Tab-separated table of C-alpha atoms and ligand atoms in Angstrom:
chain	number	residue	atom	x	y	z
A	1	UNK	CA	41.752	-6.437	-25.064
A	2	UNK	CA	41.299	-6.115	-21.439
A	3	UNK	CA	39.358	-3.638	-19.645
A	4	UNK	CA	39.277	-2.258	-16.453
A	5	UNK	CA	36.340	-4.410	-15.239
A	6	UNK	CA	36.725	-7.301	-18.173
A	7	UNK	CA	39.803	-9.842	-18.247
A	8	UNK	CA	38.937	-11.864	-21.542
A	9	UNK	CA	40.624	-11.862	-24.837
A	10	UNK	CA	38.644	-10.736	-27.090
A	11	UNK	CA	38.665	-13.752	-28.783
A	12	UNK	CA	36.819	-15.310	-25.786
A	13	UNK	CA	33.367	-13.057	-26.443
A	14	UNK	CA	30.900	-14.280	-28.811
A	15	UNK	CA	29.435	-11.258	-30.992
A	16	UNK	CA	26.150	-12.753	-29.269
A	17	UNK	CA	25.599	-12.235	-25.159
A	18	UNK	CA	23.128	-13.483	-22.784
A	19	UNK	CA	23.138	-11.257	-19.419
A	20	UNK	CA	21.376	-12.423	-16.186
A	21	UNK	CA	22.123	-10.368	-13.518
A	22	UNK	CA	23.115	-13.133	-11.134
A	23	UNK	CA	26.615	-14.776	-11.461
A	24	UNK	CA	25.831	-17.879	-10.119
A	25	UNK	CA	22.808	-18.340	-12.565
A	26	UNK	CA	25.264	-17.176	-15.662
A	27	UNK	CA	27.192	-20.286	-13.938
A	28	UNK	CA	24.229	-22.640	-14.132
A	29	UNK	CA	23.182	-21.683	-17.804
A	30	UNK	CA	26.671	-22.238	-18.883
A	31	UNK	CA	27.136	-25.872	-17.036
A	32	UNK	CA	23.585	-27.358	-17.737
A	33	UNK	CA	22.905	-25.545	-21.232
A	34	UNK	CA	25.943	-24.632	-22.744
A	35	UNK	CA	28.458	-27.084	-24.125
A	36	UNK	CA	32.576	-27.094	-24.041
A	37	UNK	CA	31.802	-23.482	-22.141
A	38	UNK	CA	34.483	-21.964	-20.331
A	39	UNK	CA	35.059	-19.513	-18.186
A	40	UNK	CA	36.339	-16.365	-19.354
A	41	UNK	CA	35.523	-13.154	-16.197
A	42	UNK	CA	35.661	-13.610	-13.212
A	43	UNK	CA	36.921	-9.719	-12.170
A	44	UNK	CA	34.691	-8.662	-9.325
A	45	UNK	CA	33.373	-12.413	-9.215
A	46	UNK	CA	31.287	-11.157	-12.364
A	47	UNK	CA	31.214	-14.168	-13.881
A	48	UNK	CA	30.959	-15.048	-17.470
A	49	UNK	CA	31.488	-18.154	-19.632
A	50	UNK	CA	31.903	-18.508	-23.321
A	51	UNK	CA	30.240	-21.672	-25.225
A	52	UNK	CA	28.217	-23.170	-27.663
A	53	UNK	CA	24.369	-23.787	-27.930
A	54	UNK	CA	23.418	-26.172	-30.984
A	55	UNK	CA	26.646	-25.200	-32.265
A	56	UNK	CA	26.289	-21.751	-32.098
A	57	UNK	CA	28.998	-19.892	-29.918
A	58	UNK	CA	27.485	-17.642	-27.159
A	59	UNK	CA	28.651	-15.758	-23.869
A	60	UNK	CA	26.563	-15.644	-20.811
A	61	UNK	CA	27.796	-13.023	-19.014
A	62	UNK	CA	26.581	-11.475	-15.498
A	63	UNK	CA	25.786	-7.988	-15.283
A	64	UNK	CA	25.362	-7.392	-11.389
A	65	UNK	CA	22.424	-5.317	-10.139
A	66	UNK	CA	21.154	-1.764	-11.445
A	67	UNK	CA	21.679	0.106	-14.317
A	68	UNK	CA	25.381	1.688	-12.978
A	69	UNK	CA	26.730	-1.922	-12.918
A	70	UNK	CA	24.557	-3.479	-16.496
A	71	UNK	CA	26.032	-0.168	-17.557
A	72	UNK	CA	29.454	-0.574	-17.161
A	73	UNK	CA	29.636	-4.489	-18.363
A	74	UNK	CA	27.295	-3.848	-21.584
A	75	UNK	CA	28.659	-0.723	-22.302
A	76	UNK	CA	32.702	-2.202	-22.567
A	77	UNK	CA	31.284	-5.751	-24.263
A	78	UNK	CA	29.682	-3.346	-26.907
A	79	UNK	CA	32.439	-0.982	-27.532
A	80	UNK	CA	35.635	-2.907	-26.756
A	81	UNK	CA	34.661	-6.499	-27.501
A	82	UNK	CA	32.574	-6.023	-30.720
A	83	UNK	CA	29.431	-7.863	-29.188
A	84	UNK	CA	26.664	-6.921	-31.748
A	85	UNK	CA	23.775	-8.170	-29.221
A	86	UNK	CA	22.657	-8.664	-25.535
A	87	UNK	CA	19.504	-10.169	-24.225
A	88	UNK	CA	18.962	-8.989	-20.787
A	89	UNK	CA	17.476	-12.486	-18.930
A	90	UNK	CA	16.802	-11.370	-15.484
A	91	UNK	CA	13.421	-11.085	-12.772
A	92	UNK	CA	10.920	-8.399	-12.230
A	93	UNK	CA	8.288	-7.531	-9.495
A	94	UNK	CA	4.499	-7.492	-11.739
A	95	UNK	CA	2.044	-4.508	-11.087
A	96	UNK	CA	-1.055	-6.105	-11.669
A	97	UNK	CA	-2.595	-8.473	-9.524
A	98	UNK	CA	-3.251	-11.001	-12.740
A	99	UNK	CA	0.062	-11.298	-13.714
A	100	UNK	CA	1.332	-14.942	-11.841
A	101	UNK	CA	4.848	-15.580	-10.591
A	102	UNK	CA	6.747	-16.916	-13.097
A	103	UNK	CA	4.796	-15.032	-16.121
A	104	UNK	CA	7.495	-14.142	-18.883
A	105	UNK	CA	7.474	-10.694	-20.256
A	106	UNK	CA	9.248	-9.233	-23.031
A	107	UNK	CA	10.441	-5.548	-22.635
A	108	UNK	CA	8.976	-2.949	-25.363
A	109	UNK	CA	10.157	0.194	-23.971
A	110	UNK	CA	11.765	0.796	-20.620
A	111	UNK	CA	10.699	3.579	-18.153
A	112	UNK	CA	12.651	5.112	-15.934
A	113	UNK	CA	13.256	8.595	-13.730
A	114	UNK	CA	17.102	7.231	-13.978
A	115	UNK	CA	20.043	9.822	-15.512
A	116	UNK	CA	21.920	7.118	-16.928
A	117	UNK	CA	21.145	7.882	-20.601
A	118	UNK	CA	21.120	12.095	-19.948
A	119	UNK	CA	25.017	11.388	-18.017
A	120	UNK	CA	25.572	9.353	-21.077
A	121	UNK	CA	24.287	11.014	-23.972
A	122	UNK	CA	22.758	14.919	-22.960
A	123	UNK	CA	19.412	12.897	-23.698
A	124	UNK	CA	17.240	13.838	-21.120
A	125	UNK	CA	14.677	10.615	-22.420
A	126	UNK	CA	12.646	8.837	-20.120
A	127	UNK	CA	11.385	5.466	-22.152
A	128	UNK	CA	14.209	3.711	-24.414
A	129	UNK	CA	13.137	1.198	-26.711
A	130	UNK	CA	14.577	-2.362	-27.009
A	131	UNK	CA	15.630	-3.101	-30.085
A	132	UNK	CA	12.647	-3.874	-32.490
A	133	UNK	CA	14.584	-6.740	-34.865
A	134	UNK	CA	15.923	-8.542	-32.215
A	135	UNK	CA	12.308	-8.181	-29.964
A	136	UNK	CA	10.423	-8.794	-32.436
A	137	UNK	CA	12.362	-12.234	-33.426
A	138	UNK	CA	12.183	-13.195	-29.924
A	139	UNK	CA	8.292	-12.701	-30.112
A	140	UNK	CA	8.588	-14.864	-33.014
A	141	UNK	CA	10.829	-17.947	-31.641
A	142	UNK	CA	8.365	-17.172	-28.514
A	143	UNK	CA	5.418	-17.928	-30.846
A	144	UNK	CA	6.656	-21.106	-32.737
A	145	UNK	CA	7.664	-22.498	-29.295
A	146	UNK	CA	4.558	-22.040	-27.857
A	147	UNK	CA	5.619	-19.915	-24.912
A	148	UNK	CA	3.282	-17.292	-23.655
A	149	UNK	CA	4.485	-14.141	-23.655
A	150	UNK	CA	3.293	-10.354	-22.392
A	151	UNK	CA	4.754	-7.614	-24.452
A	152	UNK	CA	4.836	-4.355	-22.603
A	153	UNK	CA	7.085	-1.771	-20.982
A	154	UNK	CA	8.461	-2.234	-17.569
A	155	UNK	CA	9.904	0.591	-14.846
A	156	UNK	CA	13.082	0.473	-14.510
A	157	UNK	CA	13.900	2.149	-10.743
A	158	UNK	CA	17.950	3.068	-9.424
A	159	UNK	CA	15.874	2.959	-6.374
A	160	UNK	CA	14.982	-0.905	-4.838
A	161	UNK	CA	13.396	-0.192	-1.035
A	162	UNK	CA	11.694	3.414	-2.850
A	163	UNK	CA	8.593	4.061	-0.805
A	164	UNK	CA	7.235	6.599	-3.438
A	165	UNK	CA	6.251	4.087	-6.838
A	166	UNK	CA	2.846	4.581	-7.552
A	167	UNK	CA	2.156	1.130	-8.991
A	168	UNK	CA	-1.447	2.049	-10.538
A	169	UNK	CA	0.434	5.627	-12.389
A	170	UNK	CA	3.288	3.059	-13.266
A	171	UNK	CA	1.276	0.782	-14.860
A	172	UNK	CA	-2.138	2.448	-16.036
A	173	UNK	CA	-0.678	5.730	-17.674
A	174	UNK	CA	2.951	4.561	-18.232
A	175	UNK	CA	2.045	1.355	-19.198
A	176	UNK	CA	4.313	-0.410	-16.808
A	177	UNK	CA	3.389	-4.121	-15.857
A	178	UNK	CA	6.346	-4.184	-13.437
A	179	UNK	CA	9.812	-3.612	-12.468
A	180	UNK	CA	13.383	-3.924	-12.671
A	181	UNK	CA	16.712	-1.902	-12.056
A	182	UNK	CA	18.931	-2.987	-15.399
A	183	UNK	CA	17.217	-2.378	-18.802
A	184	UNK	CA	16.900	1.090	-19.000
A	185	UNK	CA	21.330	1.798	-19.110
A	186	UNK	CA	21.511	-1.211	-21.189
A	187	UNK	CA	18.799	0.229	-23.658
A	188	UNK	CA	20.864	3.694	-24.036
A	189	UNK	CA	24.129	2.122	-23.981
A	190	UNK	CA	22.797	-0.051	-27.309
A	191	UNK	CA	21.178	3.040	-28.414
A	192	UNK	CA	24.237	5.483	-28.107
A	193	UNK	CA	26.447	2.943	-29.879
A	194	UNK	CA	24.224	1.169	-32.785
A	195	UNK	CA	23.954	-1.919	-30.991
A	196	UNK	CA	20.969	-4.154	-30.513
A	197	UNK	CA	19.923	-5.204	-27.039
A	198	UNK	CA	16.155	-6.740	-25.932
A	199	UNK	CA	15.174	-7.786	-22.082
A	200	UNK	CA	13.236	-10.965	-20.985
A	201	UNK	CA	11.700	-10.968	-17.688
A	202	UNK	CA	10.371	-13.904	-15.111
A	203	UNK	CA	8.403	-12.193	-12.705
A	204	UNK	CA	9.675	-13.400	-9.318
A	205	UNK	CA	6.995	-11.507	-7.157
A	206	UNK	CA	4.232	-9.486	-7.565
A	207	UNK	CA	3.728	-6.439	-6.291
A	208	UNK	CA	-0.124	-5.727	-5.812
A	209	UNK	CA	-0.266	-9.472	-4.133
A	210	UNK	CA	2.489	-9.477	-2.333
A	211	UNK	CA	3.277	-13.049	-3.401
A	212	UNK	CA	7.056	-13.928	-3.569
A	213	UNK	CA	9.755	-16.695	-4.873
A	214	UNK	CA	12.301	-18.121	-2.865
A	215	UNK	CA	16.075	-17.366	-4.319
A	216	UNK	CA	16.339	-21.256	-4.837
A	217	UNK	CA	13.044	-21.463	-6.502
A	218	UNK	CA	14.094	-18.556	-8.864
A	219	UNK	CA	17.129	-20.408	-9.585
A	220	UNK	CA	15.444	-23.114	-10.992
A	221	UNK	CA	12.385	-21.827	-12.494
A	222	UNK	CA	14.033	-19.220	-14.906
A	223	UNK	CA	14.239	-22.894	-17.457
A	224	UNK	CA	11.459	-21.302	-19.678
A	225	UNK	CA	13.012	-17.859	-20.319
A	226	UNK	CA	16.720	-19.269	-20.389
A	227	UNK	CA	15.713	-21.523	-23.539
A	228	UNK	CA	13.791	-18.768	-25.140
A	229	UNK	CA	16.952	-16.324	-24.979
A	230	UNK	CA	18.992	-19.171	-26.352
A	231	UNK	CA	16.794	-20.579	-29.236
A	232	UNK	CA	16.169	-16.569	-29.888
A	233	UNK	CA	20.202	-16.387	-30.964
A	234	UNK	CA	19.962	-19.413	-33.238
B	1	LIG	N1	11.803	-4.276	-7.752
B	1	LIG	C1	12.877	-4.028	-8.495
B	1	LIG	N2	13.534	-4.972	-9.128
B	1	LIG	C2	13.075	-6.227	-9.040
B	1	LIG	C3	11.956	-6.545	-8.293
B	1	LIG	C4	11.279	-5.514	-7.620
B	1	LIG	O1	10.277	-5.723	-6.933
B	1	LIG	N3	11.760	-7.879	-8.390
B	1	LIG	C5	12.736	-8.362	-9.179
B	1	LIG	N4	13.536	-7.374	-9.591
């Protein structure tokens, strides 16, 4: 059943659902990890393509930027296309000097001054939890695949260019070690409807050094996370 922002059938949606935020990176996950994958959005030119990893059927499926547009996609693939999990694969800016570029974190609880889950819900929350099953497992695959991993929460700002984060409050007393703009509605939106939903992070600069990735070098250095999101849904 269509929706007003989704044109596949049903059908077309694995139960399981990998979300980066770029569509041209759900595009390069589907044609260089994905096999017989097809494409099955492309309303708004958010992409997404159905396939099969090891044999197991999967959906990667872009979300866009911020927690209005993760909220809408996530929100319709939960309730409308009976999707039962979504791992959030996307970057983050670090808040701590010894966190490198390309570090992989795994999302505990996500922080945020956002309304999304009060407009949603009347829950006037500020950290949602990702879902401990599905986190935990990924910890796990993490573990056996010998990837190294921080665990921790991350901020999750409506607000890119803000010029009032206080990096050392964000991280030292909210526990913070960076930021991103998409976990927090796709948290309450699992939440709210007894879904599961967990959020894996490359950093792709760090704030305290200032040190940055190129949009081509992020396109090809995500390899590490990608495979850990898609040997987590095996
Ligand atoms: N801020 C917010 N979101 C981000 C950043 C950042 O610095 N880097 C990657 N996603």
């Amino acid at each position: 059943m269509a929706t007003p922002h989704i044109e596949s059938r049903e059908e077309d949606i694995s139960n399981i659902v990998l979300m980066p935020g770029d569509p041209l990176r759900a595009k390069m996950i589907a044609e260089e990890f994905l096999t017989d994958s097809k494409l099955v959005n492309t309303v708004r030119g958010m992409l997404a393509y159905t396939g099969y990893y090891k044999g197991k059927k999967v959906t990667v499926f872009a979300s866009g930027m911020g927690n209005a547009s993760i909220g809408i996609y996530s929100y319709e693939l939960f309730k409308f296309y009976n999707v039962d999990k979504i791992i959030r694969i996307g970057s983050c800016g670090a808040y701590h000097q010894d966190i490198d570029l390309y570090s992989i974190i795994l999302v505990d609880k996500s922080y945020s001054k956002s309304v999304y889950a009060n407009i949603l819900d009347g829950e006037d929350i500020d950290y949602i939890e990702s879902s401990k099953d599905l986190s935990n497992h990924i910890r796990q695959v993490a573990q056996d695949k010998n990837i190294s991993l921080y665990c921790g929460n991350i901020y999750c700002t409506d607000v890119f260019y803000s010029e009032t984060d206080n990096i050392e409050e964000l991280y030292y007393n909210k526990g913070c070690l960076g930021t991103e703009m998409e976990s927090f509605a796709l948290f309450a939106n699992a939440k709210k409807l007894n879904k599961e939903a967990a959020c894996i992070l490359t950093v792709s600069d760090n704030l305290v050094t200032k040190q940055e990735t190129t949009s081509e070098e992020r396109q090809n250095s995500f390899t590490t996370m990608i495979k850990l999101a898609l040997e987590s849904i095996l």
